[in-house]
Short mmCIF file of C-alpha atoms in Angstrom, two decimals:
data_model
loop_
_atom_site.label_atom_id
_atom_site.label_comp_id
_atom_site.label_asym_id
_atom_site.label_seq_id
_atom_site.Cartn_x
_atom_site.Cartn_y
_atom_site.Cartn_z
CA GLY A 1 -95.37 43.40 -140.65
CA ALA A 2 -92.73 43.84 -137.81
CA PHE A 3 -92.62 39.96 -137.26
CA LEU A 4 -92.94 39.01 -141.06
CA LEU A 5 -89.93 41.34 -141.81
CA GLU A 6 -87.92 39.80 -138.79
CA ALA A 7 -88.67 36.37 -140.00
CA ALA A 8 -87.66 37.20 -143.48
CA ALA A 9 -84.33 38.53 -142.19
CA MET A 10 -83.79 35.44 -140.12
CA VAL A 11 -84.09 33.11 -143.10
CA GLY A 12 -81.85 35.00 -145.33
CA ALA A 13 -83.90 37.49 -147.06
CA GLY A 14 -82.30 40.47 -145.58
CA GLN A 15 -82.50 42.74 -148.66
CA GLU A 16 -86.15 41.92 -149.26
CA ALA A 17 -86.69 42.60 -145.51
CA ARG A 18 -85.20 45.99 -145.70
CA SER A 19 -87.31 47.01 -148.73
CA GLY A 20 -90.24 46.40 -146.23
CA VAL A 21 -88.89 48.41 -143.58
CA ALA A 22 -88.07 51.19 -145.89
CA TYR A 23 -91.65 51.00 -147.15
CA GLU A 24 -92.71 51.41 -143.38
CA LEU A 25 -90.83 54.60 -143.07
CA THR A 26 -92.83 56.04 -146.08
CA TYR A 27 -95.62 56.70 -143.62
CA GLN A 28 -93.67 59.15 -141.64
CA GLN A 29 -95.56 62.50 -141.67
CA PRO A 30 -94.13 66.02 -141.34
CA ASP A 31 -94.55 65.99 -137.53
CA GLY A 32 -92.39 62.70 -137.21
CA ARG A 33 -95.32 60.39 -136.56
CA ILE A 34 -95.90 57.22 -138.25
CA GLU A 35 -99.40 57.01 -139.27
CA VAL A 36 -101.18 54.35 -141.38
CA MET A 37 -104.45 54.11 -138.99
CA GLN A 38 -105.67 57.02 -137.13
CA ASN A 39 -105.62 56.78 -133.36
CA PHE A 40 -103.23 53.92 -133.60
CA SER A 41 -100.13 55.57 -132.04
CA LYS A 42 -98.59 52.21 -131.45
CA GLU A 43 -97.31 52.30 -134.98
CA ASN A 44 -94.60 54.68 -133.72
CA GLY A 45 -93.35 52.18 -131.33
CA ILE A 46 -93.61 49.12 -133.76
CA VAL A 47 -91.70 50.96 -136.38
CA LEU A 48 -88.90 52.07 -133.93
CA TRP A 49 -88.61 48.27 -132.80
CA THR A 50 -88.79 47.17 -136.45
CA CYS A 51 -85.98 49.24 -137.63
CA VAL A 52 -83.77 48.32 -134.71
CA ARG A 53 -84.41 44.76 -134.92
CA HIS A 54 -83.60 44.77 -138.53
CA ALA A 55 -80.33 46.41 -137.91
CA GLN A 56 -79.49 43.87 -135.22
CA LEU A 57 -80.29 40.94 -137.45
CA THR A 58 -78.28 42.28 -140.36
CA GLN A 59 -75.60 43.92 -138.16
CA ASP A 60 -75.71 46.90 -140.35
CA LYS A 61 -74.84 49.88 -138.11
CA ALA A 62 -74.18 52.11 -141.17
CA TRP A 63 -77.90 51.53 -142.35
CA LEU A 64 -79.16 52.39 -138.94
CA GLU A 65 -76.99 55.42 -138.82
CA SER A 66 -78.57 56.50 -141.99
CA ILE A 67 -82.11 56.45 -140.78
CA TRP A 68 -81.35 57.67 -137.43
CA PRO A 69 -82.77 61.25 -137.96
CA LYS A 70 -86.07 59.65 -138.79
CA LEU A 71 -85.98 57.39 -136.04
CA THR A 72 -85.20 60.21 -133.78
CA ARG A 73 -88.25 62.22 -135.10
CA VAL A 74 -90.52 59.30 -134.22
CA ALA A 75 -89.18 59.13 -130.52
CA GLU A 76 -89.75 62.84 -130.29
CA TYR A 77 -93.20 62.29 -131.29
CA ILE A 78 -93.88 59.97 -128.66
CA ARG A 79 -92.72 62.48 -126.17
CA THR A 80 -95.21 65.06 -127.78
CA LEU A 81 -98.06 62.37 -127.36
CA ARG A 82 -97.06 62.16 -123.80
CA GLN A 83 -97.22 65.79 -123.17
CA ARG A 84 -100.65 66.00 -124.82
CA THR A 85 -102.03 63.76 -122.04
CA LEU A 86 -101.30 66.29 -119.57
CA GLU A 87 -103.36 68.81 -121.62
CA ASN A 88 -106.49 66.74 -122.59
CA ASP A 89 -109.72 66.31 -120.73
CA THR A 90 -109.04 62.82 -119.12
CA PRO A 91 -106.65 62.11 -116.21
CA LEU A 92 -106.62 58.37 -117.15
CA ASP A 93 -103.92 58.70 -119.71
CA ASP A 94 -101.73 61.21 -117.96
CA GLY A 95 -98.10 60.49 -118.78
CA LEU A 96 -98.95 57.68 -121.12
CA VAL A 97 -100.31 58.47 -124.65
CA PRO A 98 -103.77 59.71 -125.68
CA PRO A 99 -106.73 57.49 -126.02
CA GLY A 100 -106.71 55.33 -129.17
CA PHE A 101 -107.83 52.21 -130.87
CA PRO A 102 -106.78 49.01 -128.83
CA ASP A 103 -107.58 46.34 -131.79
CA GLY A 104 -107.24 42.61 -131.36
CA GLY A 105 -110.75 42.44 -129.57
CA ILE A 106 -111.66 45.87 -128.53
CA GLY A 107 -112.97 48.56 -130.98
CA GLY A 108 -113.49 52.21 -130.46
CA ILE A 109 -111.27 54.99 -129.16
CA HIS A 110 -110.36 54.65 -125.36
CA ALA A 111 -107.94 55.44 -122.69
CA GLU A 112 -105.97 52.03 -122.77
CA TYR A 113 -102.82 50.16 -122.67
CA THR A 114 -102.01 48.72 -126.01
CA ASN A 115 -100.78 51.95 -127.46
CA PRO A 116 -98.36 52.70 -124.26
CA TYR A 117 -97.13 49.20 -124.35
CA TRP A 118 -95.73 49.15 -127.85
CA ASN A 119 -94.56 52.88 -127.44
CA LEU A 120 -92.61 51.91 -124.27
CA VAL A 121 -91.30 48.77 -126.40
CA GLY A 122 -90.19 51.15 -129.16
CA LEU A 123 -88.45 53.60 -127.02
CA ARG A 124 -86.66 50.98 -125.24
CA ALA A 125 -85.24 49.50 -128.59
CA PHE A 126 -84.41 52.91 -129.65
CA ILE A 127 -82.33 53.59 -126.53
CA GLN A 128 -80.56 50.24 -126.97
CA ALA A 129 -79.77 51.24 -130.68
CA ALA A 130 -78.37 54.59 -129.46
CA HIS A 131 -75.97 52.76 -127.11
CA TRP A 132 -75.04 50.18 -129.95
CA LEU A 133 -74.27 53.27 -132.03
CA GLY A 134 -72.05 54.98 -129.25
CA LYS A 135 -74.64 57.75 -128.86
CA THR A 136 -74.17 57.64 -125.26
CA GLU A 137 -75.29 61.10 -124.28
CA GLY A 138 -78.45 60.93 -126.48
CA ALA A 139 -79.11 57.46 -124.95
CA ALA A 140 -78.95 58.91 -121.47
CA THR A 141 -81.48 61.70 -122.38
CA TRP A 142 -83.96 59.18 -123.89
CA GLN A 143 -83.46 57.03 -120.90
CA LYS A 144 -84.86 59.68 -118.69
CA GLU A 145 -87.92 60.05 -121.00
CA TYR A 146 -88.35 56.18 -120.94
CA ASP A 147 -88.15 56.03 -117.17
CA ALA A 148 -90.66 58.84 -116.69
CA PHE A 149 -93.03 57.03 -119.27
CA MET A 150 -92.56 53.70 -117.38
CA ALA A 151 -93.16 55.55 -114.01
CA ALA A 152 -96.57 56.84 -115.38
CA PHE A 153 -97.30 53.47 -116.56
CA ARG A 154 -96.70 51.90 -113.29
CA GLN A 155 -98.87 54.45 -111.49
CA ALA A 156 -101.68 53.86 -113.84
CA ALA A 157 -101.47 49.94 -113.81
CA GLN A 158 -101.43 50.06 -109.86
CA ARG A 159 -104.67 52.13 -110.17
CA ASP A 160 -106.38 49.93 -112.76
CA MET A 161 -105.33 46.44 -111.48
CA ILE A 162 -108.07 44.21 -110.61
CA GLN A 163 -108.59 40.53 -109.95
CA ASP A 164 -110.23 37.86 -112.11
CA PRO A 165 -112.88 35.43 -110.57
CA LEU A 166 -109.99 33.14 -109.40
CA GLY A 167 -108.07 35.99 -107.58
CA ASN A 168 -105.52 36.45 -110.23
CA SER A 169 -104.38 40.18 -110.26
CA TYR A 170 -104.01 41.74 -113.82
CA VAL A 171 -104.25 44.94 -115.77
CA PRO A 172 -107.06 45.15 -118.05
CA ILE A 173 -106.44 46.69 -121.39
CA LEU A 174 -109.10 49.56 -120.99
CA THR A 175 -108.19 51.89 -118.10
CA GLY A 176 -110.79 53.06 -115.39
CA GLU A 177 -114.21 51.65 -114.95
CA PRO A 178 -114.55 50.41 -118.61
CA GLY A 179 -111.70 47.88 -118.06
CA ARG A 180 -113.63 46.36 -115.19
CA LYS A 181 -116.52 45.54 -117.57
CA GLU A 182 -114.37 43.75 -120.36
CA LEU A 183 -113.46 40.10 -120.24
CA PRO A 184 -110.16 39.97 -118.33
CA GLN A 185 -108.31 38.19 -121.49
CA ARG A 186 -109.77 40.66 -124.06
CA ALA A 187 -107.21 42.19 -126.45
CA GLN A 188 -104.27 41.25 -124.12
CA TRP A 189 -102.18 40.82 -127.41
CA ALA A 190 -99.98 43.85 -126.70
CA PHE A 191 -99.28 42.77 -123.15
CA CYS A 192 -97.70 39.65 -124.49
CA HIS A 193 -95.68 41.86 -127.02
CA ALA A 194 -94.63 43.88 -124.11
CA VAL A 195 -93.31 40.86 -122.30
CA TYR A 196 -91.67 39.58 -125.51
CA PRO A 197 -90.13 40.94 -127.76
CA GLY A 198 -90.68 44.06 -125.77
CA GLN A 199 -88.86 43.00 -122.69
CA ILE A 200 -89.99 45.79 -120.79
CA PHE A 201 -90.75 43.91 -117.69
CA ALA A 202 -88.27 42.06 -115.54
CA LYS A 203 -88.88 38.29 -115.31
CA ASP A 204 -90.03 38.32 -111.84
CA ASP A 205 -92.55 41.17 -112.23
CA PHE A 206 -95.79 40.42 -110.30
CA LEU A 207 -97.61 42.24 -113.06
CA VAL A 208 -96.57 39.75 -115.72
CA ALA A 209 -97.14 36.79 -113.25
CA GLY A 210 -100.57 37.81 -112.73
CA THR A 211 -101.66 38.72 -115.97
CA LEU A 212 -100.24 35.52 -117.54
CA ALA A 213 -101.97 33.47 -114.61
CA MET A 214 -105.21 35.30 -115.64
CA LEU A 215 -104.70 34.22 -119.29
CA GLU A 216 -104.02 30.54 -118.37
CA ALA A 217 -107.14 30.21 -116.45
CA THR A 218 -109.11 30.87 -119.66
CA GLU A 219 -107.46 28.34 -121.71
CA ARG A 220 -109.55 25.77 -123.65
CA GLU A 221 -108.13 23.28 -126.05
CA GLY A 222 -104.52 24.58 -125.03
CA MET A 223 -105.07 28.35 -126.06
CA VAL A 224 -106.53 31.42 -124.58
CA TYR A 225 -110.20 31.58 -124.92
CA GLY A 226 -112.24 34.86 -125.76
CA THR A 227 -109.14 37.22 -126.14
CA GLY A 228 -109.93 38.20 -129.71
CA TRP A 229 -112.89 39.65 -131.54
CA ASP A 230 -115.04 36.52 -130.79
CA ALA A 231 -115.56 36.37 -126.93
CA THR A 232 -116.78 32.85 -127.38
CA GLY A 233 -114.00 31.51 -129.74
CA ILE A 234 -110.11 31.17 -130.16
CA TRP A 235 -107.93 33.57 -131.95
CA ASN A 236 -105.20 31.15 -133.15
CA TYR A 237 -102.61 33.96 -133.84
CA PHE A 238 -102.56 34.92 -130.14
CA ALA A 239 -101.14 31.53 -129.14
CA SER A 240 -97.92 32.65 -130.76
CA PHE A 241 -97.75 35.84 -128.73
CA TYR A 242 -98.87 33.91 -125.65
CA GLY A 243 -96.38 31.13 -126.22
CA HIS A 244 -93.30 33.68 -126.70
CA ALA A 245 -94.32 35.23 -123.49
CA TRP A 246 -94.06 32.15 -121.45
CA LEU A 247 -90.90 31.23 -123.09
CA TRP A 248 -89.41 34.48 -122.03
CA GLN A 249 -90.45 34.07 -118.69
CA GLY A 250 -88.46 30.81 -118.60
CA ASN A 251 -91.15 28.24 -119.01
CA GLY A 252 -90.18 26.36 -122.12
CA ARG A 253 -92.36 23.43 -121.31
CA LYS A 254 -95.53 25.63 -121.11
CA ALA A 255 -94.56 27.42 -124.27
CA ALA A 256 -94.30 24.08 -126.13
CA GLU A 257 -97.67 22.91 -125.01
CA ILE A 258 -99.05 26.18 -126.29
CA LEU A 259 -97.34 26.13 -129.73
CA TYR A 260 -98.44 22.43 -130.12
CA ALA A 261 -101.96 23.51 -129.51
CA PHE A 262 -101.43 26.37 -132.02
CA ALA A 263 -100.32 23.90 -134.54
CA ASN A 264 -103.15 21.42 -133.81
CA HIS A 265 -105.62 24.25 -134.77
CA ALA A 266 -104.48 24.60 -138.37
CA ALA A 267 -107.35 24.51 -140.84
CA PRO A 268 -107.28 22.19 -143.76
CA THR A 269 -106.72 25.34 -145.88
CA GLY A 270 -103.36 25.68 -144.23
CA VAL A 271 -104.51 29.02 -142.28
#
């Protein structure tokens, strides 16, 4: 939904896109969270990013200001989630967010990284928006929260980082021992989103370089193999996320190759 609404605004359907954004906000609960699916806390970050991105594309500060109280409540709920990790019975998620559903190839409820990735992305966008609206003091307060969140992620990522059979260092999606048992490429969709559009990593980040190298090593027919629900197949949609990540890293030629492969795998039915 986030990317479909972004695309609609880009091609001139800004008002229609706004209706979609407004619909997303109808899922805000009394405690501030956005919830369509249970144990899918990444929805909070996704909606924050979607609203900020829409305001940027339409250059409508007044609209963003009008929904700011709602966005603030979403951000506050992310802070609440982080606090809960210090109170639950697993140390694997400390400072991140509680265990949740990864999606994109891994089912069940786990201490994992897809939910932290998107909540980091959402908080980063929220802070950018605060600066844009001149809310300097609020931006500084939330920057401290983001920095603590990122520090917790870095500590956990360092703990969980392992190597694929070719020696590429990467962070698996599941934390702790379960992460060592999954295919390295499994459910890495949110990592790609964290690279772009999330932009939470510096372009020279060793974590990004290692994880992209791991993904590249799995390629078949130009696309990452085994990252989605079928461990012995190709998830076409992932090629878009993957291509954007390489482009953001500055490798336009690699991105073009991936997107050509994406196009070449279109079915006769147009999907």
